[in-house]
Coordinates of C-alpha atoms in Angstrom, one line a residue:
L160 CA -74.9 10.0 -108.5
A161 CA -78.6 8.1 -108.3
F162 CA -81.9 10.3 -107.3
K163 CA -83.8 7.3 -106.2
M164 CA -83.9 6.6 -102.7
G165 CA -82.0 3.4 -101.9
A166 CA -83.3 0.6 -99.9
H167 CA -81.1 0.6 -97.1
S168 CA -81.6 4.6 -96.8
S169 CA -81.9 6.6 -93.7
K170 CA -85.8 6.2 -91.8
E171 CA -85.5 9.5 -90.3
G172 CA -84.5 11.3 -93.2
L173 CA -82.8 15.1 -92.6
S174 CA -83.7 16.6 -89.4
Q175 CA -85.6 20.1 -89.5
E176 CA -82.1 21.4 -87.9
D177 CA -80.1 20.4 -90.6
M178 CA -83.0 21.6 -93.3
A179 CA -83.0 24.5 -92.0
F180 CA -78.9 24.9 -92.0
L181 CA -79.1 24.3 -95.5
E182 CA -81.9 26.3 -96.5
R183 CA -79.8 29.4 -94.8
N184 CA -76.5 28.1 -95.9
T185 CA -76.7 27.2 -100.1
R186 CA -78.9 28.6 -102.8
Y187 CA -81.2 24.8 -102.8
D188 CA -84.5 25.2 -101.7
K189 CA -86.4 22.1 -99.5
A190 CA -87.3 20.4 -102.5
T191 CA -83.9 20.3 -104.3
I192 CA -82.1 19.7 -100.6
C193 CA -84.4 16.6 -100.5
D194 CA -83.8 15.3 -103.8
F195 CA -80.1 15.2 -103.2
Y196 CA -80.3 14.2 -99.8
K197 CA -82.3 11.2 -101.8
G198 CA -79.5 10.6 -104.2
F199 CA -76.6 10.9 -101.4
M200 CA -78.8 8.0 -99.2
A201 CA -78.9 5.9 -102.3
D202 CA -74.8 5.7 -102.9
C203 CA -74.1 6.4 -99.1
P204 CA -76.5 4.3 -96.7
E205 CA -74.4 4.7 -93.9
G206 CA -74.8 8.9 -94.5
K207 CA -71.1 9.2 -94.4
L208 CA -69.0 9.4 -98.0
S209 CA -65.1 7.3 -97.4
P210 CA -62.3 8.1 -99.5
T211 CA -62.9 5.5 -101.8
T212 CA -66.7 6.0 -102.6
F213 CA -66.1 9.5 -103.5
C214 CA -63.2 8.9 -105.6
Q215 CA -65.4 6.6 -107.3
I216 CA -68.1 8.7 -107.9
Y217 CA -65.5 11.8 -109.0
S218 CA -63.6 9.5 -111.3
K219 CA -66.4 9.2 -113.1
C220 CA -65.9 12.5 -114.5
F221 CA -62.6 12.1 -115.8
P222 CA -63.0 8.8 -117.6
T223 CA -59.5 8.9 -119.6
G224 CA -57.5 10.4 -116.6
N225 CA -55.9 9.1 -113.4
A226 CA -58.0 11.8 -110.8
K227 CA -57.3 9.8 -107.5
E228 CA -54.4 12.1 -106.0
F229 CA -57.2 15.1 -107.2
C230 CA -59.6 13.2 -105.7
D231 CA -58.0 13.3 -102.2
H232 CA -57.4 16.9 -102.4
V233 CA -61.1 17.5 -103.0
F234 CA -62.5 15.0 -100.3
R235 CA -60.2 16.6 -97.7
T236 CA -61.7 20.2 -98.9
F237 CA -65.0 18.9 -98.7
D238 CA -64.2 17.3 -95.2
T239 CA -64.4 20.7 -93.3
D240 CA -64.5 18.5 -89.8
K241 CA -61.2 16.6 -91.1
N242 CA -62.8 13.5 -89.0
G243 CA -62.3 11.3 -92.6
E244 CA -65.5 10.8 -93.8
I245 CA -67.8 13.7 -95.5
D246 CA -71.4 13.7 -93.9
F247 CA -74.6 15.3 -96.2
K248 CA -74.2 18.8 -94.5
E249 CA -70.3 19.1 -95.7
F250 CA -71.2 17.1 -98.9
L251 CA -73.9 19.8 -99.8
L252 CA -72.0 23.2 -98.9
S253 CA -69.4 22.2 -100.6
I254 CA -71.6 21.5 -104.3
D255 CA -73.0 24.4 -103.5
V256 CA -69.9 26.7 -103.7
T257 CA -68.3 24.4 -106.3
S258 CA -71.5 24.7 -108.3
S259 CA -73.4 27.9 -107.9
G260 CA -70.6 29.6 -105.9
T261 CA -69.7 33.4 -107.0
P262 CA -65.6 33.7 -108.0
E263 CA -64.8 34.7 -104.8
E264 CA -66.3 31.7 -103.3
K265 CA -65.3 29.2 -105.7
L266 CA -61.8 30.7 -105.0
N267 CA -61.9 30.8 -101.6
W268 CA -62.7 26.7 -102.1
A269 CA -59.5 26.2 -104.3
F270 CA -57.6 27.9 -101.6
S271 CA -58.5 25.3 -99.0
M272 CA -57.9 22.6 -101.1
Y273 CA -54.2 24.1 -102.2
D274 CA -53.3 25.0 -98.6
V275 CA -52.7 21.2 -98.5
D276 CA -51.1 21.8 -94.5
G277 CA -54.0 24.1 -93.9
N278 CA -51.1 27.1 -92.8
G279 CA -52.8 29.8 -94.1
W280 CA -51.0 30.3 -97.4
I281 CA -50.2 27.8 -100.3
D282 CA -46.2 27.3 -100.8
L283 CA -44.2 25.9 -104.5
E284 CA -44.3 22.3 -103.1
E285 CA -48.3 22.7 -102.2
M286 CA -48.7 24.7 -105.9
T287 CA -46.6 22.1 -107.9
K288 CA -48.6 18.8 -106.0
L289 CA -52.5 20.5 -106.8
V290 CA -51.0 21.2 -110.6
G291 CA -49.5 18.0 -110.9
S292 CA -52.9 15.9 -109.8
I293 CA -54.5 17.6 -112.4
Y294 CA -52.6 17.4 -115.0
K295 CA -53.1 13.6 -114.5
M296 CA -56.4 13.6 -113.9
I297 CA -57.2 15.3 -117.4
G298 CA -54.5 14.1 -119.4
T299 CA -54.4 10.3 -121.4
H300 CA -50.6 9.1 -120.4
Q301 CA -50.3 5.5 -121.8
T302 CA -46.2 5.6 -121.9
Q303 CA -44.1 6.1 -118.7
T304 CA -42.6 8.4 -121.5
H305 CA -46.2 10.6 -121.9
L306 CA -45.6 10.3 -117.8
A307 CA -42.7 11.9 -117.4
K308 CA -43.2 14.2 -120.1
Y309 CA -46.5 15.5 -118.4
E310 CA -44.8 15.8 -115.0
A311 CA -42.1 18.3 -116.2
E312 CA -44.8 19.9 -117.8
A313 CA -46.8 20.4 -114.4
K314 CA -44.2 21.6 -112.7
E315 CA -43.1 24.2 -114.7
R316 CA -46.8 25.1 -115.2
A317 CA -47.0 25.1 -111.2
K318 CA -43.6 27.1 -111.0
G319 CA -45.1 30.1 -113.4
I320 CA -48.2 30.4 -111.7
F321 CA -46.9 30.4 -108.2
K322 CA -44.6 33.0 -109.0
R323 CA -47.3 35.2 -111.0
M324 CA -49.5 35.1 -107.8
D325 CA -46.2 36.0 -105.4
I326 CA -46.9 39.6 -105.9
N327 CA -44.8 40.8 -102.9
N328 CA -42.2 37.3 -103.5
D329 CA -41.8 36.6 -100.4
G330 CA -42.2 32.5 -101.4
K331 CA -46.0 32.5 -99.9
V332 CA -48.8 32.8 -101.5
T333 CA -51.9 34.3 -99.4
K334 CA -55.8 34.0 -99.8
E335 CA -55.5 37.3 -101.1
E336 CA -52.7 36.9 -104.0
F337 CA -54.4 33.8 -104.7
T338 CA -58.1 35.4 -105.4
K339 CA -56.6 39.0 -106.7
T340 CA -54.2 37.0 -109.7
C341 CA -57.2 34.7 -110.4
L342 CA -59.8 37.3 -110.8
E343 CA -57.6 38.8 -113.2
D344 CA -57.5 35.5 -115.4
E345 CA -60.5 33.4 -115.9
N346 CA -57.5 31.1 -117.5
L347 CA -56.3 30.8 -114.4
I348 CA -59.7 29.8 -112.9
D349 CA -60.4 26.8 -115.3
L350 CA -57.1 25.7 -114.5
L351 CA -56.9 25.7 -110.9
T352 CA -60.7 25.2 -109.5
P353 CA -61.9 21.7 -110.3
P354 CA -64.8 20.8 -111.9
S355 CA -68.1 21.6 -111.0
A356 CA -69.0 18.8 -108.4
E357 CA -72.3 18.9 -109.7
C358 CA -70.9 16.0 -112.2
H359 CA -70.6 13.7 -108.9
I360 CA -74.6 13.5 -109.0
Q361 CA -75.5 13.1 -112.4

């Protein structure tokens, strides 16, 4: 995203209240928050990020793959008040976690993304959906044959990961099981957590 203040950007800037909130709840200082805000407003003069704009920006990080499905999941996780758009506070809180958070914080964030229906656990269908969308995003599929192969591979991968995570074999993966399994396997963290949202704002 551009860091240049757009011609239509908000006249009033960031309220003192929002600035204080973001200084308290992220690792950024005032100057960095202002820079992020300028970039955000240059790209979203209305001060809100729609799913379409968000996906256009995020997709630039994956020029060869199809990031649409994965974008939808990331958008849902950024949009904490579930009103269908991302405001600057939601944007920066998620950026902070995905780019500077501890492994535990990143995994908590990722868990919310995998728990598609928000019921507090992940089932096999949710795991398959997300792993499939990651495969589509990082892969290049020129042909239908490639696509079918990727989908089958993603399904198997999701099944394997789910089995490892479902420690007590009850068909559900809780946040504790998800975090514990990922912390024991760095490759899993790399596969399951989205690339740093920093790439949106280059």
